[in-house]
Short mmCIF file of C-alpha atoms in Angstrom, two decimals:
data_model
loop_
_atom_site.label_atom_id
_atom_site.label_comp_id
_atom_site.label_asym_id
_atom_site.label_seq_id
_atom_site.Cartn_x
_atom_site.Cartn_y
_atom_site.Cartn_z
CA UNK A 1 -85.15 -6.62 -104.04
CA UNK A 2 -86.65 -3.20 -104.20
CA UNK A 3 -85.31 -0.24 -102.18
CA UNK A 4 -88.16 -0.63 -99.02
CA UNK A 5 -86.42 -4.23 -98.61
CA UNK A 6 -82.84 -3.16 -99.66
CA UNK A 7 -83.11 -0.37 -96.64
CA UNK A 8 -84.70 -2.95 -94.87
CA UNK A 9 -81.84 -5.55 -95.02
CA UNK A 10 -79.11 -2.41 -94.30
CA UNK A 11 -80.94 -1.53 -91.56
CA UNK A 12 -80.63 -4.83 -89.87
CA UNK A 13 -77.21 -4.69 -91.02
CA UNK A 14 -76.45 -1.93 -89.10
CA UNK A 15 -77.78 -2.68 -86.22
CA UNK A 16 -75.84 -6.00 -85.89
CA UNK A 17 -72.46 -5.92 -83.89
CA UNK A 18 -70.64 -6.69 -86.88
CA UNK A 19 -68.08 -4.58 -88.13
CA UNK A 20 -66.88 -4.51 -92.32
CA UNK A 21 -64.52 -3.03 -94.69
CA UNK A 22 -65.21 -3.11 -98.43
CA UNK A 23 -62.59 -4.31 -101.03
CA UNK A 24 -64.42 -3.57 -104.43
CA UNK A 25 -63.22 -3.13 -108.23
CA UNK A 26 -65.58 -3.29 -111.20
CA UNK A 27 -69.02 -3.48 -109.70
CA UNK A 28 -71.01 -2.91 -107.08
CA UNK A 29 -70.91 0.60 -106.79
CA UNK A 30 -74.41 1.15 -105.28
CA UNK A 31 -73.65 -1.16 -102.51
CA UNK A 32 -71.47 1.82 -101.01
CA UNK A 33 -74.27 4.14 -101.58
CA UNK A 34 -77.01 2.04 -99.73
CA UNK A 35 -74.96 1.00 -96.79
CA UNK A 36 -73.87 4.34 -96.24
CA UNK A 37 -77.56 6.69 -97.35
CA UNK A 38 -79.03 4.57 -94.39
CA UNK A 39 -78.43 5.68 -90.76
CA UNK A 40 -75.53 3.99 -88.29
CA UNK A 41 -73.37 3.24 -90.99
CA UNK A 42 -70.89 4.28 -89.06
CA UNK A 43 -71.57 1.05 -86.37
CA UNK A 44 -70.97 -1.44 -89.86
CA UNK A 45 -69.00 0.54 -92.14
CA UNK A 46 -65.18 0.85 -91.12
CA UNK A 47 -63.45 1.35 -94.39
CA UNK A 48 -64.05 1.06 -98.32
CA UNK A 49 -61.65 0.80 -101.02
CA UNK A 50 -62.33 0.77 -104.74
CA UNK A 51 -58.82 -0.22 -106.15
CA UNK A 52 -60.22 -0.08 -109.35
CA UNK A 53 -57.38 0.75 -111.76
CA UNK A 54 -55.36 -2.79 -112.47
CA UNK A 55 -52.08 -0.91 -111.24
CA UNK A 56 -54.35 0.06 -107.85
CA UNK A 57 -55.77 -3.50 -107.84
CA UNK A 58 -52.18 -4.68 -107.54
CA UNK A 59 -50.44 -2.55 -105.13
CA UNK A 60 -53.50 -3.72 -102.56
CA UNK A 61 -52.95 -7.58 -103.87
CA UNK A 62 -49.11 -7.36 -103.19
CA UNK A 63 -49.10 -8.96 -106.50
CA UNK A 64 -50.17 -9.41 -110.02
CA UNK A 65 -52.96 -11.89 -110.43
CA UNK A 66 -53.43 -14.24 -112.45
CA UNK A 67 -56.70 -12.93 -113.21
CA UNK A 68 -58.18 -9.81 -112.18
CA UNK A 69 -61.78 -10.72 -112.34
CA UNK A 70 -61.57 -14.68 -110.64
CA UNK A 71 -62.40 -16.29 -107.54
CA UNK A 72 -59.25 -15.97 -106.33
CA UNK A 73 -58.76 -12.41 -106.55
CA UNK A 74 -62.05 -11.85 -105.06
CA UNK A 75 -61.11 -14.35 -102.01
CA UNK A 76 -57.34 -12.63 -101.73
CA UNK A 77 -59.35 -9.37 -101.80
CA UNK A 78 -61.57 -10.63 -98.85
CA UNK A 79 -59.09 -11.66 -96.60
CA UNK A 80 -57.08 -8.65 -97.00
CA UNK A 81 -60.03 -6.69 -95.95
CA UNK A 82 -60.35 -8.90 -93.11
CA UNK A 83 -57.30 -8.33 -92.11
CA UNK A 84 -57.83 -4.61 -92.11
CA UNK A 85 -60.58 -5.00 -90.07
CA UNK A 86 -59.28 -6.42 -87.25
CA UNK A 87 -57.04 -3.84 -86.97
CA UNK A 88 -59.54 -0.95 -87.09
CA UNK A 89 -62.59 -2.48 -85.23
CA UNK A 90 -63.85 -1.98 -81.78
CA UNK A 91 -62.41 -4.94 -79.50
CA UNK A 92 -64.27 -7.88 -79.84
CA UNK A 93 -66.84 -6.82 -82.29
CA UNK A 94 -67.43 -9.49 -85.23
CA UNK A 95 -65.54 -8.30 -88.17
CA UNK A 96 -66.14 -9.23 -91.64
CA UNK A 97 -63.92 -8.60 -95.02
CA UNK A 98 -66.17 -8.12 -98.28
CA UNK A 99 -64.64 -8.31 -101.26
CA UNK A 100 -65.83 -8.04 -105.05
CA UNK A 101 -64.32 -8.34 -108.57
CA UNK A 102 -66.63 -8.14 -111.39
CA UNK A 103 -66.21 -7.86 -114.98
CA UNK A 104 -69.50 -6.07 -116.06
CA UNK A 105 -71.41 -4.74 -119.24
CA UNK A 106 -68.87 -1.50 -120.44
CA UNK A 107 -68.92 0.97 -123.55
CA UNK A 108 -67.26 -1.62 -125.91
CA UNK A 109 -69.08 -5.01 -126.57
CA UNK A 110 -67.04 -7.71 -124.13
CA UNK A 111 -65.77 -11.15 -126.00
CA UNK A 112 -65.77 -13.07 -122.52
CA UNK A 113 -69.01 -13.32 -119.76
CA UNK A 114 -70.26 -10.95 -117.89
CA UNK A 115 -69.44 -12.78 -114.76
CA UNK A 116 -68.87 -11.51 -110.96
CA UNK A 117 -67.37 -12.79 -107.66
CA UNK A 118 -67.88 -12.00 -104.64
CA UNK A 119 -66.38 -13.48 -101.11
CA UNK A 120 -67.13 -12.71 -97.48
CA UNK A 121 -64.46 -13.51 -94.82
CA UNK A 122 -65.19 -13.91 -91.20
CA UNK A 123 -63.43 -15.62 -88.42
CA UNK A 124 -65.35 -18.44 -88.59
CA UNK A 125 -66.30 -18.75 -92.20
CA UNK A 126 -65.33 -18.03 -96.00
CA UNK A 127 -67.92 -17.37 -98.48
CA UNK A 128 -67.33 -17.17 -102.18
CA UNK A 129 -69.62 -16.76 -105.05
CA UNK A 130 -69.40 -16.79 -108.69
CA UNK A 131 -72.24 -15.05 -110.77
CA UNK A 132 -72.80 -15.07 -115.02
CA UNK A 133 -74.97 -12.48 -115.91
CA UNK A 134 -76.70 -12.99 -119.57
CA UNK A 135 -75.26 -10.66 -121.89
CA UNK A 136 -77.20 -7.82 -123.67
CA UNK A 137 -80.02 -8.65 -121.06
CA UNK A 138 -79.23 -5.68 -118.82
CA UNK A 139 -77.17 -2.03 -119.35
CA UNK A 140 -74.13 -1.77 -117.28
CA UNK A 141 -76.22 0.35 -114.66
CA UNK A 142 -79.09 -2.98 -114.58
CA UNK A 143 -75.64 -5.07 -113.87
CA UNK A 144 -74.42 -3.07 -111.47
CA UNK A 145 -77.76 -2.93 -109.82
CA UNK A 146 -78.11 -6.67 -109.49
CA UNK A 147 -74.30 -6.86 -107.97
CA UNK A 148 -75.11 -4.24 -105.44
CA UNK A 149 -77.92 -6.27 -104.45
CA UNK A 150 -76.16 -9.48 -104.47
CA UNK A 151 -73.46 -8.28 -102.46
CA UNK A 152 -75.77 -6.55 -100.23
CA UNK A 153 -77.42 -10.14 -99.16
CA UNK A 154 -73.89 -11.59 -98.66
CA UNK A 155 -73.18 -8.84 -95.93
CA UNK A 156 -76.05 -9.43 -94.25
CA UNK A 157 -75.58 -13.13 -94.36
CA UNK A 158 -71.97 -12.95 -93.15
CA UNK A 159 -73.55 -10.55 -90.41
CA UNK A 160 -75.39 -13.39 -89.55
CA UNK A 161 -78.87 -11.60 -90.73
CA UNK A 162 -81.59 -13.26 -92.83
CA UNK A 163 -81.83 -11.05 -96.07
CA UNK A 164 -85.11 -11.25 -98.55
CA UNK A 165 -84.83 -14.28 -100.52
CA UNK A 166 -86.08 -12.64 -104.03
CA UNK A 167 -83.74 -13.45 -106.27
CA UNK A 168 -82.54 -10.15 -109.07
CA UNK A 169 -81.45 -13.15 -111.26
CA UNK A 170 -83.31 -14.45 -114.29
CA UNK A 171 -83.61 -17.63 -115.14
CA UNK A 172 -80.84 -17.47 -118.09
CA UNK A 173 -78.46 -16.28 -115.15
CA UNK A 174 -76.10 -18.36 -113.91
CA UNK A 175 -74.72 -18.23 -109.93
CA UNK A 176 -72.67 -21.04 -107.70
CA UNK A 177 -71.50 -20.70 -104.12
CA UNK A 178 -69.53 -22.73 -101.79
CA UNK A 179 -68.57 -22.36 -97.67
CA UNK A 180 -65.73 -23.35 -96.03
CA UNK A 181 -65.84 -23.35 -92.14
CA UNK A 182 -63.12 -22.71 -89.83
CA UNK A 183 -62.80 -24.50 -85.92
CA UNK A 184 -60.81 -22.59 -83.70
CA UNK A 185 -58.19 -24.95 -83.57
CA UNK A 186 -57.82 -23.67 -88.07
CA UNK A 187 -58.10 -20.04 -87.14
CA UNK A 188 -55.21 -20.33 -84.86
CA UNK A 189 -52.99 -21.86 -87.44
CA UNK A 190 -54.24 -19.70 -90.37
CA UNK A 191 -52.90 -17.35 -87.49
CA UNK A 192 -49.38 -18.97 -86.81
CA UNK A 193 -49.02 -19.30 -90.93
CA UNK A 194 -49.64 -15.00 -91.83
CA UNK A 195 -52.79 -15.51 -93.38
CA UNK A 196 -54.86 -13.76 -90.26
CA UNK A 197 -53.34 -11.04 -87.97
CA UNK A 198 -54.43 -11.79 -84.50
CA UNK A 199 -57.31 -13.33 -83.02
CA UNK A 200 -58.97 -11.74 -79.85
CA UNK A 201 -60.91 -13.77 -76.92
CA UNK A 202 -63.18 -11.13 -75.46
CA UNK A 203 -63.15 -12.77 -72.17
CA UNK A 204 -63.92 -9.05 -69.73
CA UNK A 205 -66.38 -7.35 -69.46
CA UNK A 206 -65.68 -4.05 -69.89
CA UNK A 207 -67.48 -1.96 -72.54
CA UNK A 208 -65.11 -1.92 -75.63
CA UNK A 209 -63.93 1.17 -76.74
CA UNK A 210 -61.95 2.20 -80.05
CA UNK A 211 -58.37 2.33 -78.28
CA UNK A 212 -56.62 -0.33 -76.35
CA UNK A 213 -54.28 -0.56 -73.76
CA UNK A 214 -52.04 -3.48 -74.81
CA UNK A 215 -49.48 -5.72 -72.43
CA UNK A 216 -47.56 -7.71 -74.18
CA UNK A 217 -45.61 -10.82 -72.79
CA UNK A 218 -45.30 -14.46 -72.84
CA UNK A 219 -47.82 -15.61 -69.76
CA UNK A 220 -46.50 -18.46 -69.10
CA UNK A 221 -47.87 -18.49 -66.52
CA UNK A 222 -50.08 -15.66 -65.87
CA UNK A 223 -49.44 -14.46 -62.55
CA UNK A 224 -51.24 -11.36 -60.14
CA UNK A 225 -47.88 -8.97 -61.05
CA UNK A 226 -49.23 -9.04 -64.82
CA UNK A 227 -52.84 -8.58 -63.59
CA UNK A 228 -51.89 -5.50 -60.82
CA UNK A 229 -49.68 -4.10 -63.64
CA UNK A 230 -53.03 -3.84 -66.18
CA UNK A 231 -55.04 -2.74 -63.21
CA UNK A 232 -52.47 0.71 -62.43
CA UNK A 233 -51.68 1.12 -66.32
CA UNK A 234 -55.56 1.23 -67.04
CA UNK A 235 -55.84 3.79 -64.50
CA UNK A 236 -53.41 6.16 -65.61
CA UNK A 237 -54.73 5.76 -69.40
CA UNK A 238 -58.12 6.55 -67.94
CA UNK A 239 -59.49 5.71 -71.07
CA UNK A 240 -59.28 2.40 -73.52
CA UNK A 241 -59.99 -1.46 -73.40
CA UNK A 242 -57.19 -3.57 -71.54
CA UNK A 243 -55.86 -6.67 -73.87
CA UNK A 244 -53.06 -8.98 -73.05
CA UNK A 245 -51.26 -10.13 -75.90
CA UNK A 246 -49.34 -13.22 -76.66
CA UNK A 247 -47.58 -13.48 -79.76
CA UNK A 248 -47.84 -16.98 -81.37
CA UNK A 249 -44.82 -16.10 -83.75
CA UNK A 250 -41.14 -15.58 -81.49
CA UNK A 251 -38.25 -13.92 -82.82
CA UNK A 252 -35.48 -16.62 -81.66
CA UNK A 253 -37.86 -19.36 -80.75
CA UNK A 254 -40.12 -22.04 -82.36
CA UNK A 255 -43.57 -20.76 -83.25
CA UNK A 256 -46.30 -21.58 -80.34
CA UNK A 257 -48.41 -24.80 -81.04
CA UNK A 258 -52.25 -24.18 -81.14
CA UNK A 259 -52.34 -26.69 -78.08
CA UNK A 260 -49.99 -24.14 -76.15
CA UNK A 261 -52.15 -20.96 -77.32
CA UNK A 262 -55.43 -22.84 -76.01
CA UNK A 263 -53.92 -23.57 -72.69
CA UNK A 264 -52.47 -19.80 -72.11
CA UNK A 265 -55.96 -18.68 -73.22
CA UNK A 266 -57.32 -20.73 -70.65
CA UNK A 267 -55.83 -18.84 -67.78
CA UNK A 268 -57.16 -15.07 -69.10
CA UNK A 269 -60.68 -17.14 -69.35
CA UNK A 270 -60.34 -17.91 -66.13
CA UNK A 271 -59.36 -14.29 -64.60
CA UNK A 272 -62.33 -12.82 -67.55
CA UNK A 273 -59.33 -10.87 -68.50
CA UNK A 274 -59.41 -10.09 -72.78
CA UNK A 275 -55.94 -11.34 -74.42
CA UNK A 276 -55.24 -11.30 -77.97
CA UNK A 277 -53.05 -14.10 -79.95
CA UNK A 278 -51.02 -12.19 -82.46
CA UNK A 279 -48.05 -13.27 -84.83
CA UNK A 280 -45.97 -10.07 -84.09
CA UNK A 281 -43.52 -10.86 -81.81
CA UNK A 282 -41.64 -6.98 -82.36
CA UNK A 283 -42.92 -3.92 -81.23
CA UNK A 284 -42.19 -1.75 -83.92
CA UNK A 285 -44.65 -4.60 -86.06
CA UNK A 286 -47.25 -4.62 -82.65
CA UNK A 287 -47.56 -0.64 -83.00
CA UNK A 288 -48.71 -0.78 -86.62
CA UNK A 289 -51.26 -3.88 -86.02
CA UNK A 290 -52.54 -1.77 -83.20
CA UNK A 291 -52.23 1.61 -83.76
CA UNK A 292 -53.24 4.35 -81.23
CA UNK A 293 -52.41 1.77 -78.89
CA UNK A 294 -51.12 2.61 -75.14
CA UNK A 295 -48.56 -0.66 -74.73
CA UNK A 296 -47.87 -1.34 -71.04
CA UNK A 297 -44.07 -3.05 -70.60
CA UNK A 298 -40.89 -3.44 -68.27
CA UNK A 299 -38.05 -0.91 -67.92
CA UNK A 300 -36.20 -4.11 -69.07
CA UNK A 301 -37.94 -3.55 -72.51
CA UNK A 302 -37.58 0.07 -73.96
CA UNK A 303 -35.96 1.37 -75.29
CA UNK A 304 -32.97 -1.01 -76.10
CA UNK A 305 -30.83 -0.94 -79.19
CA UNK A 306 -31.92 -3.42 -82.36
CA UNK A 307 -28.65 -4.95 -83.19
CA UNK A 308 -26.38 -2.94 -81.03
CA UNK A 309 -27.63 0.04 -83.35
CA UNK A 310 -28.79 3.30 -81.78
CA UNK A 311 -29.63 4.68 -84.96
CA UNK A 312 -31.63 1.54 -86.11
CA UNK A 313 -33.43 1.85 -82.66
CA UNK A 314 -34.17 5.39 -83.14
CA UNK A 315 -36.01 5.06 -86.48
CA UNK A 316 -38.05 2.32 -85.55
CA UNK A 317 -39.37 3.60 -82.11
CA UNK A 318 -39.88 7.29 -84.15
CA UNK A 319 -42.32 4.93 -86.67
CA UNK A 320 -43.81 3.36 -83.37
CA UNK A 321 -44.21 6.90 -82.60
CA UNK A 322 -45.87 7.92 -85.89
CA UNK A 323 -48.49 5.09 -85.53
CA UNK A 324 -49.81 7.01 -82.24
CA UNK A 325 -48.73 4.67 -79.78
CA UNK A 326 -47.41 5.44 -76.78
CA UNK A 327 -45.40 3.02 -73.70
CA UNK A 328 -46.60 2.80 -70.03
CA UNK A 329 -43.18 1.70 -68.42
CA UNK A 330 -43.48 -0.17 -65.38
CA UNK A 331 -40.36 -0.92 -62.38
CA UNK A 332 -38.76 -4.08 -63.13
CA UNK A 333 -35.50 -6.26 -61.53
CA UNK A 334 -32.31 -5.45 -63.94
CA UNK A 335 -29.23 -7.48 -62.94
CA UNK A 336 -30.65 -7.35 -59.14
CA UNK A 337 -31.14 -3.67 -59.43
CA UNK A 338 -34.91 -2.28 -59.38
CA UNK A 339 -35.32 0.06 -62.40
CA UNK A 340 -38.00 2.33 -63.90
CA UNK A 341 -38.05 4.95 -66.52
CA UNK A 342 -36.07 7.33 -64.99
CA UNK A 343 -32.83 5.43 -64.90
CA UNK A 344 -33.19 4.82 -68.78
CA UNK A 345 -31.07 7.03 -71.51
CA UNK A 346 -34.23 8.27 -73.20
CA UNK A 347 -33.80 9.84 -76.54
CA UNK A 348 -34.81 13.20 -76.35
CA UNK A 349 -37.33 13.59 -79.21
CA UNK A 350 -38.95 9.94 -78.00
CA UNK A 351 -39.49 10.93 -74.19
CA UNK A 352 -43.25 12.43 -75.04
CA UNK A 353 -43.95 8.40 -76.13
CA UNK A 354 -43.30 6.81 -72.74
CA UNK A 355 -44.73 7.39 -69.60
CA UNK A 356 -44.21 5.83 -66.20
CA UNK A 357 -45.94 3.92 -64.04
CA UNK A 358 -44.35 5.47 -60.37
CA UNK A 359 -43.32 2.18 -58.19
CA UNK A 360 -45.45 3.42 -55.25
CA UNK A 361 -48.62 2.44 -57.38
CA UNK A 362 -46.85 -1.05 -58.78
CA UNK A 363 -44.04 -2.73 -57.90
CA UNK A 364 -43.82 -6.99 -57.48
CA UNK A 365 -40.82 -8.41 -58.50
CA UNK A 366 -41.86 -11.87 -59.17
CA UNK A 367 -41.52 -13.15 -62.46
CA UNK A 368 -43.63 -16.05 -64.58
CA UNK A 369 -39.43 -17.69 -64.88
CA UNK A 370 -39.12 -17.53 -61.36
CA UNK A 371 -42.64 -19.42 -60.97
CA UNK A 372 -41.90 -21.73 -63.43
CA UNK A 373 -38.24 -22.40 -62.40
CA UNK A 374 -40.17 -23.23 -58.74
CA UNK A 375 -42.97 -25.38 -59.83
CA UNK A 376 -40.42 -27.63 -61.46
CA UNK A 377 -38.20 -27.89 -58.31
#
């Protein structure tokens, strides 16, 4: 491609509703530079990290691969920048993970190919690619050129965007690809196993903004208490996206099945209310897959001891803290007594975290177990 169409394609690119972050060792350098030269970068670009030392490489892997330049490293990479951009996109925008491991033309003549992978990751969709350059055709920079380029057209196909169809190869060049698509019903237990953080349903339709206010709970069901509670707690935040989240994962329970998760999504579908499925059922693990987040819970909720241990519950609300989250604390029933912030022990270096939500602008002390327990009579 020359650098008209190149500017072209990022163009396009950036004016999708796709968000990225870039996970790229041993190539590809000018793909950094030409997403990021053109103008509203910053509506694509979220984050790019060159872990190119093997000990870097590592640390981001969580392990030592069996290879550093395979398909596999480059898919591991793409999913882990995935991952990462779930947690730092706008709610709701499409997010994709990019990653690239090449093993290029260098200073010292190489005994193996010059070979590249790439791999785009959406929610939908995994791409992987595996190039062979022809050796002593190009210099490093040509290589590099021609993976920039490559990888380029993969972003803009995982953005859903038709790039130019010249091809940088030669005919001596070698390049595969394969897709593998994922149904919802596959996302939600790629979900329930680790390998994705959360999936959202961007059912309301509010504009999206960068912070969100987050209520967490079971749902079952969802009832107006939960809906009035979001209503006052978005009011006092002024600012941010409401979500209700469900996590699929419970700390002293069997996981959710994806046929459970599809019928609780149902009922925020049906109220156009946004809810995210997670696999973080404690807070301390909520606050640093969301962080900046306002969380909106019952005086029933925080703070409490973890294991009977004030100490323990101290230094993981303080690293709630650190993430730049705060708590909205709304009224509930405790032992037949009503309750709100002010009748909680509060330590004193946490009480700039949590703020209340007075009972004169929410209080309804109906419960999804008391609905439950009285549908079944």
């Amino acid at each position: 491609m020359t650098e008209s169409r190149i500017r072209t394609v990022v163009e396009a690119i950036h004016s999708s509703s796709s968000q990225a972050v870039l996970h790229l060792t041993g190539g590809a350098s000018q793909t950094v530079g030409s997403l990021l030269s053109v103008p509203g970068a910053s509506n694509t670009v979220l984050e790019v990290v060159v872990p190119y030392s093997k000990m870097s490489l590592i640390q981001l892997l969580g392990k030592i691969p069996s290879q550093f330049c395979s398909q596999q490293t480059a898919e591991d990479m793409a999913l882990l920048a995935y991952n990462r951009a779930l947690k730092l996109s706008t709610p709701g925008s499409p997010v994709v993970g990019v990653g690239f491991t090449g093993s290029l033309a260098s200073s010292r003549p190489k005994l193996g190919e010059h070979r590249l992978y790439m791999s785009t990751r959406t929610a939908d969709q995994l791409w992987i690619s595996r190039v062979t350059l022809t050796k002593g055709l190009r210099t490093r920079e040509e290589e590099d050129g021609v993976s920039s380029h490559l990888l380029i057209k993969a972003i803009a196909n995982a953005c859903k965007i038709r790039a130019a169809s010249i091809s940088v190869l030669s005919e001596s060049d070698v390049s595969d690809e394969c897709v593998t698509h994922f149904n919802e019903d596959q996302q939600l237990e790629q979900l329930i196993n680790g390998q994705i953080c959360f999936k959202i349903y961007p059912f309301a339709n509010e504009i999206p903004t960068e912070r969100k206010i987050i209520m967490p709970g079971s749902f079952n069901p969802l009832h107006d208490g939960h809906l009035k509670l979001m209503e006052v707690a978005t009011r006092i935040c002024r600012d941010g996206y409401p979500c209700f989240e469900i996590s699929a994962v419970n700390a002293d329970k069997p996981p959710l099945s994806v046929s459970q998760i599809k019928d609780r999504v149902k009922q925020f579908e049906k109220n156009g209310k946004t809810v995210i499925i997670s696999n973080q059922p404690y807070f301390y693990k909520k606050a640093e897959l969301f962080p900046g987040s306002a969380f909106v819970i019952g005086a029933d909720t925080a703070p409490k001891y973890y294991d009977g241990d004030y100490s323990k519950m101290l230094k993981i609300l303080i690293g709630c803290k650190e993430t730049g989250c705060t708590f909205l604390v709304g009224g509930r029933n405790v032992d037949g007594a009503f309750k709100v912030l002010d009748d909680i022990d509060v330590p004193e270096e946490l009480k700039d975290m949590f703020v209340s939500i007075p009972a004169e602008q929410f209080r309804m002390d109906i419960s999804s177990t008391e609905i439950r327990n009285a549908s079944a009579m």
